[in-house]
Coordinates of N, CA and C in Angstrom, one line a residue:
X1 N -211.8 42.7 126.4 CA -211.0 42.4 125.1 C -211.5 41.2 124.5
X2 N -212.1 41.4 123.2 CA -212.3 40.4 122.8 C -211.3 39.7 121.8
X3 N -211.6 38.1 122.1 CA -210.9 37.6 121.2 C -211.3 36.4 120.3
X4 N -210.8 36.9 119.1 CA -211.5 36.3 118.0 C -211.2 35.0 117.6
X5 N -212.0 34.2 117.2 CA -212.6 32.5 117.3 C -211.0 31.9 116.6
X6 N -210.7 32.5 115.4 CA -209.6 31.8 114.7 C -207.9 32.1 115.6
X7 N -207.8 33.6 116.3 CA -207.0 33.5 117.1 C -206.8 32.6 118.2
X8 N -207.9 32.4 118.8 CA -208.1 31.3 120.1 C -208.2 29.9 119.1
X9 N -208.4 29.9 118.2 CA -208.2 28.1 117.7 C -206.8 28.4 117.5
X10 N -206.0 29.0 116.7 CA -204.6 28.8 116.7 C -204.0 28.7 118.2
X11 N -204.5 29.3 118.8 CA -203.4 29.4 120.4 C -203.6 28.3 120.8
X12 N -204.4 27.9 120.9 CA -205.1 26.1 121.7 C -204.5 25.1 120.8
X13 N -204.3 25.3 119.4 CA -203.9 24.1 118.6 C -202.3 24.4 119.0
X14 N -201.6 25.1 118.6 CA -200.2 25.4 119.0 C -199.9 24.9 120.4
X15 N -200.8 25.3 121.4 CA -200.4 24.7 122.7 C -199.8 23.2 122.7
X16 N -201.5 22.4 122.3 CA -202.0 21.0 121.9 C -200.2 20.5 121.1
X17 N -200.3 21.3 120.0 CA -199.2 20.5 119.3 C -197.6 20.6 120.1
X18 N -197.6 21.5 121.2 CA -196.2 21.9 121.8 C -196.0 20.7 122.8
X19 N -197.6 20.5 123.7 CA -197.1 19.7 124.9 C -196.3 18.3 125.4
X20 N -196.2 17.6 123.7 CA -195.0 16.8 123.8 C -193.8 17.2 123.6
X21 N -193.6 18.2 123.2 CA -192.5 18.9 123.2 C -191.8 19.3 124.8
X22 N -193.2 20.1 125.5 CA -192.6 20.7 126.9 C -192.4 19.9 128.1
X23 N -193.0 18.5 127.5 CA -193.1 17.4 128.5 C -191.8 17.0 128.3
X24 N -191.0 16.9 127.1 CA -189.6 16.3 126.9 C -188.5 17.4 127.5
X25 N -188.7 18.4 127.1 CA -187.8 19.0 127.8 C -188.2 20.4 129.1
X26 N -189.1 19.9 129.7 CA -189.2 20.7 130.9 C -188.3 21.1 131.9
X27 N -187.1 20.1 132.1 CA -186.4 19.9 132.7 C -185.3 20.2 132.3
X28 N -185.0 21.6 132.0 CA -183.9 22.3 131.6 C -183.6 21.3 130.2
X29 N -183.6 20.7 129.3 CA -183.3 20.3 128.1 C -182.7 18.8 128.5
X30 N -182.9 18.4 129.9 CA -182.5 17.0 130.2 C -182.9 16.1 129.6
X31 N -184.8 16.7 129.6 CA -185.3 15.3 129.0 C -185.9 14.6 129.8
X32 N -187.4 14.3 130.2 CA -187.7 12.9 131.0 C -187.8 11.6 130.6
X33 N -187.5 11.3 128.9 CA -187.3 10.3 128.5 C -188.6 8.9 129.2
X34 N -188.2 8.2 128.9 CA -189.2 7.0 129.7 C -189.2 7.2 130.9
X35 N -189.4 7.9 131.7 CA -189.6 8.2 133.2 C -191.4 9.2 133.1
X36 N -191.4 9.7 132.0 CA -192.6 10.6 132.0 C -193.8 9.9 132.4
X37 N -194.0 8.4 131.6 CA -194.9 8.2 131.1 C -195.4 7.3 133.0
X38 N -194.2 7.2 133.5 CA -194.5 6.6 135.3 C -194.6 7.6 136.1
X39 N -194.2 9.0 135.7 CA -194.4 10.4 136.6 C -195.6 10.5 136.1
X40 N -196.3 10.3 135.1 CA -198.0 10.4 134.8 C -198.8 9.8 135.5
X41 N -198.2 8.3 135.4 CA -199.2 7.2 136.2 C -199.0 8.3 137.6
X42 N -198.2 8.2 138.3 CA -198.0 8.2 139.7 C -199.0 9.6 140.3
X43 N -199.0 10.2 139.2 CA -200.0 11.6 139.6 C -201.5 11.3 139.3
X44 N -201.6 10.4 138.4 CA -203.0 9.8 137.9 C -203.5 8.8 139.4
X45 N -202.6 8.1 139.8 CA -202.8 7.2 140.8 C -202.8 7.9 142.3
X46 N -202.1 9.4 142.6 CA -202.4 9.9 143.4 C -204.2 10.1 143.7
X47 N -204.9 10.9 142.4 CA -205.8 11.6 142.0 C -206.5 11.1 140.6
X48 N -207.1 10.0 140.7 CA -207.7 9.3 139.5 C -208.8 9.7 138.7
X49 N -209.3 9.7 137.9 CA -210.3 10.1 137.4 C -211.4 9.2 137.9
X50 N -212.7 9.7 137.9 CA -214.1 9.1 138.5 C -215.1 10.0 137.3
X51 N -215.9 10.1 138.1 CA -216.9 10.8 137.4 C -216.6 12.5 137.2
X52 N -215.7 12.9 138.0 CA -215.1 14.0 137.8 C -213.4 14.0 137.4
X53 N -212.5 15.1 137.0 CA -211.8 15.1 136.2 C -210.8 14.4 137.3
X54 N -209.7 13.7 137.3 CA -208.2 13.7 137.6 C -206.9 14.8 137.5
X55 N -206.1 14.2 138.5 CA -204.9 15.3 138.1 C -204.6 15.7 137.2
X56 N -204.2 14.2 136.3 CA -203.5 14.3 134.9 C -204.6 15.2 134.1
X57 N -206.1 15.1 134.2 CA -206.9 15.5 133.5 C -207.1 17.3 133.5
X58 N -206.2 17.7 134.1 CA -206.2 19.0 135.0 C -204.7 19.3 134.4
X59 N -203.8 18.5 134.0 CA -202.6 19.0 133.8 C -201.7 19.2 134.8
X60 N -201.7 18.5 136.2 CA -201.1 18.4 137.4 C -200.0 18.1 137.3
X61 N -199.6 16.8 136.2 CA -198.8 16.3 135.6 C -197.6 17.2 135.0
X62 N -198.2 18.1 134.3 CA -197.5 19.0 133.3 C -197.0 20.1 134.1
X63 N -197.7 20.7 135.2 CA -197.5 22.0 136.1 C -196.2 21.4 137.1
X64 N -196.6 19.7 137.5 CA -195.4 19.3 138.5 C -193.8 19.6 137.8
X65 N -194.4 19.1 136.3 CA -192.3 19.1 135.5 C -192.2 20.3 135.6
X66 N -193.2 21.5 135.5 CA -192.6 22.6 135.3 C -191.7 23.2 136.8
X67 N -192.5 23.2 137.7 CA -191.9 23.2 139.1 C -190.5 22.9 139.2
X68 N -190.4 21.7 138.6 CA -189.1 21.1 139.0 C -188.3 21.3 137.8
X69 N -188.6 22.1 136.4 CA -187.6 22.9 135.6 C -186.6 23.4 136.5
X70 N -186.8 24.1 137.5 CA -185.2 24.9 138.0 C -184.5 24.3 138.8
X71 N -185.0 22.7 138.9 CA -183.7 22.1 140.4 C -183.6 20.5 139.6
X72 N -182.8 20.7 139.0 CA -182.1 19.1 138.2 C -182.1 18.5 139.4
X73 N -181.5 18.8 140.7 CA -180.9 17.9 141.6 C -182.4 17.0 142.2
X74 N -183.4 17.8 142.5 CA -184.7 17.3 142.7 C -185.6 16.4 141.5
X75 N -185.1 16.8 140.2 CA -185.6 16.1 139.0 C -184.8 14.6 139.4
X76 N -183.8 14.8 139.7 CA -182.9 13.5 139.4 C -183.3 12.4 141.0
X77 N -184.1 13.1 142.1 CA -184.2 12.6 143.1 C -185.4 12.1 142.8
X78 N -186.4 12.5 141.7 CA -187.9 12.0 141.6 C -187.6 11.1 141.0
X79 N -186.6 11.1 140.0 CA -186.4 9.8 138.7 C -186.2 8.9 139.2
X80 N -185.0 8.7 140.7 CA -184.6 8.0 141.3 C -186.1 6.7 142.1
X81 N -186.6 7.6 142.1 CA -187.6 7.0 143.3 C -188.6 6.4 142.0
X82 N -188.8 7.0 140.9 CA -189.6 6.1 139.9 C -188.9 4.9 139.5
X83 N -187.7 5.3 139.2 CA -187.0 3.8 139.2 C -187.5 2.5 139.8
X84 N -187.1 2.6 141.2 CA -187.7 2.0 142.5 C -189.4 1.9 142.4
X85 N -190.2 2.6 142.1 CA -191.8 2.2 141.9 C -191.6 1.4 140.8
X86 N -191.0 1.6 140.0 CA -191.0 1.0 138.4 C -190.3 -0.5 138.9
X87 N -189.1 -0.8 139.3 CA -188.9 -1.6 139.9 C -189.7 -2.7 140.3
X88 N -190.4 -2.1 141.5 CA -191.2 -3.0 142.9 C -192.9 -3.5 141.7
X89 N -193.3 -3.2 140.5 CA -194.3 -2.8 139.7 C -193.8 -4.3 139.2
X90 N -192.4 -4.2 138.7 CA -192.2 -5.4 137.7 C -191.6 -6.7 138.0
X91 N -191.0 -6.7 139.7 CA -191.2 -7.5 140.4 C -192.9 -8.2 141.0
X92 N -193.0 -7.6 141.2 CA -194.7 -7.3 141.7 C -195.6 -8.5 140.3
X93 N -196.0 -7.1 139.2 CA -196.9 -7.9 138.2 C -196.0 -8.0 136.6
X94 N -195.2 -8.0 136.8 CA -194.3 -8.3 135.1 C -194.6 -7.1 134.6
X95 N -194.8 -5.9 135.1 CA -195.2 -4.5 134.4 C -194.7 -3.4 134.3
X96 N -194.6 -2.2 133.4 CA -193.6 -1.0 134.4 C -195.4 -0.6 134.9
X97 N -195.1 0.3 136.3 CA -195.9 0.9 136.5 C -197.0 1.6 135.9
X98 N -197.1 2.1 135.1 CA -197.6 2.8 133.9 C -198.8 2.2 133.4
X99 N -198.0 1.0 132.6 CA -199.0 -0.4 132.4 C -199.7 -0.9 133.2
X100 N -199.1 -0.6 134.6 CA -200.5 -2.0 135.4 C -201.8 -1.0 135.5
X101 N -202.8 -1.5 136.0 CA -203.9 -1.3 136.1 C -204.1 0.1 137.4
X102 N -205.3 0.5 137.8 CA -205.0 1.4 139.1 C -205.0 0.6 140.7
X103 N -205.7 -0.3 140.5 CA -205.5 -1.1 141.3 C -204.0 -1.7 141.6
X104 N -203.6 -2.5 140.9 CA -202.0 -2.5 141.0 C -201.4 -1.2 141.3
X105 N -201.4 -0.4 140.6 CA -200.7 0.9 141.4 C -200.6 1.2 142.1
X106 N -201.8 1.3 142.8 CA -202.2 1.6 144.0 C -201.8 0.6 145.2
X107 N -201.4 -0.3 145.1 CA -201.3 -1.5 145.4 C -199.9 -1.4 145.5
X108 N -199.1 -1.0 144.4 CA -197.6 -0.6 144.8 C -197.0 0.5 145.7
X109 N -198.0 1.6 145.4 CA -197.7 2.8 146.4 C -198.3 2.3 147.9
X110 N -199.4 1.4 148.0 CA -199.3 1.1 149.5 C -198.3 0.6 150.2
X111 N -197.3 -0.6 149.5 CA -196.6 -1.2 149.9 C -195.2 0.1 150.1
X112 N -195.2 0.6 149.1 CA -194.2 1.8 149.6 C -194.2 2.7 150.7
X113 N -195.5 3.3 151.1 CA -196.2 4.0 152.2 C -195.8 3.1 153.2
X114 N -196.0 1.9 153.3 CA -196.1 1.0 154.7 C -194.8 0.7 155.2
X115 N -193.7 0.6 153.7 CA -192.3 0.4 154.1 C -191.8 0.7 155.1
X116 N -190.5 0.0 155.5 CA -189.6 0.1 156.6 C -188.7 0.8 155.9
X117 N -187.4 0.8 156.4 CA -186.0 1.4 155.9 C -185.7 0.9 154.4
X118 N -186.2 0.4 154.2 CA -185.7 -0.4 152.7 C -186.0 0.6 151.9
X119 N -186.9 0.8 151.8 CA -187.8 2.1 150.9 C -188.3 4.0 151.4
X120 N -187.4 3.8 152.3 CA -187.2 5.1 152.8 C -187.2 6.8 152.2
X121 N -186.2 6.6 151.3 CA -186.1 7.6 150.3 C -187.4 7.6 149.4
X122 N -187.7 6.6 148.8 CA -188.6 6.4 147.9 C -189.9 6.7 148.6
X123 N -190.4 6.8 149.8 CA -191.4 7.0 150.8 C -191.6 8.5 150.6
X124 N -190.4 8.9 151.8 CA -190.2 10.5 151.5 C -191.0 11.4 150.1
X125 N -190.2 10.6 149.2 CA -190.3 11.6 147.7 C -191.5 11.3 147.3
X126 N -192.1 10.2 147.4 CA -193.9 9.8 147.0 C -194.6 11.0 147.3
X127 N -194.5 10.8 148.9 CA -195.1 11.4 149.9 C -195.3 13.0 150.3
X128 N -193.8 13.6 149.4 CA -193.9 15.3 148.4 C -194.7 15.3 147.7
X129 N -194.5 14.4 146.8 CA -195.2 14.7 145.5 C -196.9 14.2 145.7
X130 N -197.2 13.3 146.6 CA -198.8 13.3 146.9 C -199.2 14.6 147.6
X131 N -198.6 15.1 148.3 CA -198.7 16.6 149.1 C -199.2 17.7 147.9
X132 N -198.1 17.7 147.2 CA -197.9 18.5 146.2 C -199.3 18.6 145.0
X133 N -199.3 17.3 144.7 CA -200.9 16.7 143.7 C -201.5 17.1 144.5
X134 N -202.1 17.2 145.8 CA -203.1 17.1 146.6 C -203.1 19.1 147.0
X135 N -202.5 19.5 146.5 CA -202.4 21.0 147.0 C -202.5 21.5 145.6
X136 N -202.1 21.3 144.8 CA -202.5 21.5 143.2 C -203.9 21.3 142.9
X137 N -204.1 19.8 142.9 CA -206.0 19.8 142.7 C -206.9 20.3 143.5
X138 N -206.2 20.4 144.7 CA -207.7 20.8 145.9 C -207.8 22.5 145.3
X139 N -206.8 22.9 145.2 CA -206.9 24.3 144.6 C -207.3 24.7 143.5
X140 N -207.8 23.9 142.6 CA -208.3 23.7 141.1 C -209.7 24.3 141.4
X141 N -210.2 25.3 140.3 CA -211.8 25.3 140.1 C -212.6 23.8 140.5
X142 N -212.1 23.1 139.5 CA -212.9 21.7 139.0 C -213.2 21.3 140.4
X143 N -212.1 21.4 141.3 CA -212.0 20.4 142.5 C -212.8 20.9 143.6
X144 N -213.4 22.6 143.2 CA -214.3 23.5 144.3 C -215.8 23.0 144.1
X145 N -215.6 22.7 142.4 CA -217.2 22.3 141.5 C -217.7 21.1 142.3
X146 N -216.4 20.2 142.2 CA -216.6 18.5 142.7 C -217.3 18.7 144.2
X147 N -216.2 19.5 145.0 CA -216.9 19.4 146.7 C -217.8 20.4 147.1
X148 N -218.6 21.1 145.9 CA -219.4 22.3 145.5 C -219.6 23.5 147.0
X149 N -218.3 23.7 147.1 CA -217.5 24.3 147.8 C -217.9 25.7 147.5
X150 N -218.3 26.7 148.2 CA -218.6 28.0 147.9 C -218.2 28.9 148.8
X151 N -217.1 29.3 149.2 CA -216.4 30.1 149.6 C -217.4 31.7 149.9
X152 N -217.3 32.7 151.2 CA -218.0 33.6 151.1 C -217.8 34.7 150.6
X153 N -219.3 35.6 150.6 CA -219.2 36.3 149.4 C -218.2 37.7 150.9
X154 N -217.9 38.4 149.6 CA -217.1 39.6 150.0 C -217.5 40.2 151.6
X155 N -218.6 40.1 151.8 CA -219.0 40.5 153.4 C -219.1 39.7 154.5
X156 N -218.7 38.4 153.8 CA -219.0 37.5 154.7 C -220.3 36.3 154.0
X157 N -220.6 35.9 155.6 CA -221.5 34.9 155.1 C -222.9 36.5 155.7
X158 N -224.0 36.0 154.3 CA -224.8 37.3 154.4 C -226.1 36.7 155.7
X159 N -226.2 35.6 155.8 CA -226.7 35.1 157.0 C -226.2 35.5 158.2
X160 N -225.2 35.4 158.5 CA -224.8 35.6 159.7 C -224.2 37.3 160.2
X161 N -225.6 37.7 160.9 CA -225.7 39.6 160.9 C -225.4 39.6 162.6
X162 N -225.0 38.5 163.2 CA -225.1 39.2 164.8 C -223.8 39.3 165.0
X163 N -223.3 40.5 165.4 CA -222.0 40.8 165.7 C -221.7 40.4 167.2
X164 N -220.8 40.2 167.5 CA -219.9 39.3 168.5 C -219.0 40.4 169.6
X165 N -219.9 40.7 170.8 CA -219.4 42.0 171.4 C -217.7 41.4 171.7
X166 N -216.8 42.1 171.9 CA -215.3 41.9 173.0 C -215.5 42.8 174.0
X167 N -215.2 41.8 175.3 CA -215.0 42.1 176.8 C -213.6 42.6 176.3
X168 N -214.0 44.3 176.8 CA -212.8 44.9 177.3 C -212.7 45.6 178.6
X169 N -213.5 44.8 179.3 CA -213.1 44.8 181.1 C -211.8 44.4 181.6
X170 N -211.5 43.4 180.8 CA -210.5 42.4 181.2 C -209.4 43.2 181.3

C-alpha cells in the first residue's frame, strides 16, 4: 500500500504538533505539569545521547507516560520520587534536575543508588524505571544498529550444519 508524500507529511506534522499535548495529558487528564520536564531528564540520564541516538531521542520518554496512563496511583508514586531527585539536585547544585548538566545528574542518581534508608522509596522507583528505559531501548532497532547485533536468520545460524546426536541409551 502505497502512501502518498502529502498524506505522510500531514500525519507526521499532526503528530509533531500533538506531542505537547499528549505529554500534558497522558496521564488520564491529570497532567504532568513541571514534573515532565525532570521525567525527561531522568530518562535522558538513564540513556544519554553519544554518537548514537538516546532514550529521549527514541521517544522512551513519551512511551514511559503512556504506560503509566492507566495507574494514577503509580504516576503519583513516580512524581513523588521526582520531587525527592528534584529536591537532593537543588540542595546539591542550586538547580532543578533538568537544568544541571549530565554529569550532575548523574551524580545525583548515584548518590540515590548508594542510599541507605533515607532514600529508599526513591531507590526502588529509579531503579523500575532504569529497568524499564533499559528494556525499552535495548529493544529498539536503533539500539540492535548501535551493538550491530544480528540476530539469526530463520534456520538458524547457516554456518553451523553439524547436528548434535541425543543419547537415548540412558
Amino acid at each position: 500500500m502505497r502512501i502518498a508524500r502529502r498524506n505522510l507529511l500531514v500525519s507526521v506534522m499532526g503528530l509533531t504538533l500533538s506531542i505537547p499535548l499528549i505529554k500534558r495529558y497522558a496521564v488520564g487528564g491529570q497532567g504532568i505539569g513541571d514534573l515532565e520536564d525532570s521525567f525527561s531528564a531522568l530518562i535522558d540520564t538513564f540513556v544519554p545521547t553519544d554518537e548514537y541516538p538516546g532514550a529521549t531521542d527514541l521517544g522512551i520518554d513519551l512511551e514511559l507516560i503512556n504506560l503509566f496512563q492507566e495507574n494514577k496511583t503509580y504516576w503519583h508514586s513516580i512524581s513523588e520520587s521526582l520531587k525527592a531527585v528534584n529536591q537532593l539536585s537543588r540542595k546539591l547544585y542550586s538547580v532543578n534536575f533538568q537544568d544541571g548538566s549530565l554529569e550532575q545528574r548523574t551524580s545525583i542518581l548515584e548518590i540515590l543508588f548508594a542510599s541507605d534508608s533515607e532514600h529508599e522509596k526513591t531507590k526502588l522507583q529509579l531503579r523500575t524505571l532504569l529497568n524499564r528505559t533499559f528494556g525499552l531501548f535495548y529493544t529498539s532497532q536503533p539500539a540492535f544498529d548501535m551493538l550491530d547485533y544480528h540476530p539469526p536468520s530463520e534456520g538458524g545460524y547457516p554456518d553451523y550444519d553439524r547436528s548434535v546426536p541425543i543419547d537415548t541409551s540412558k
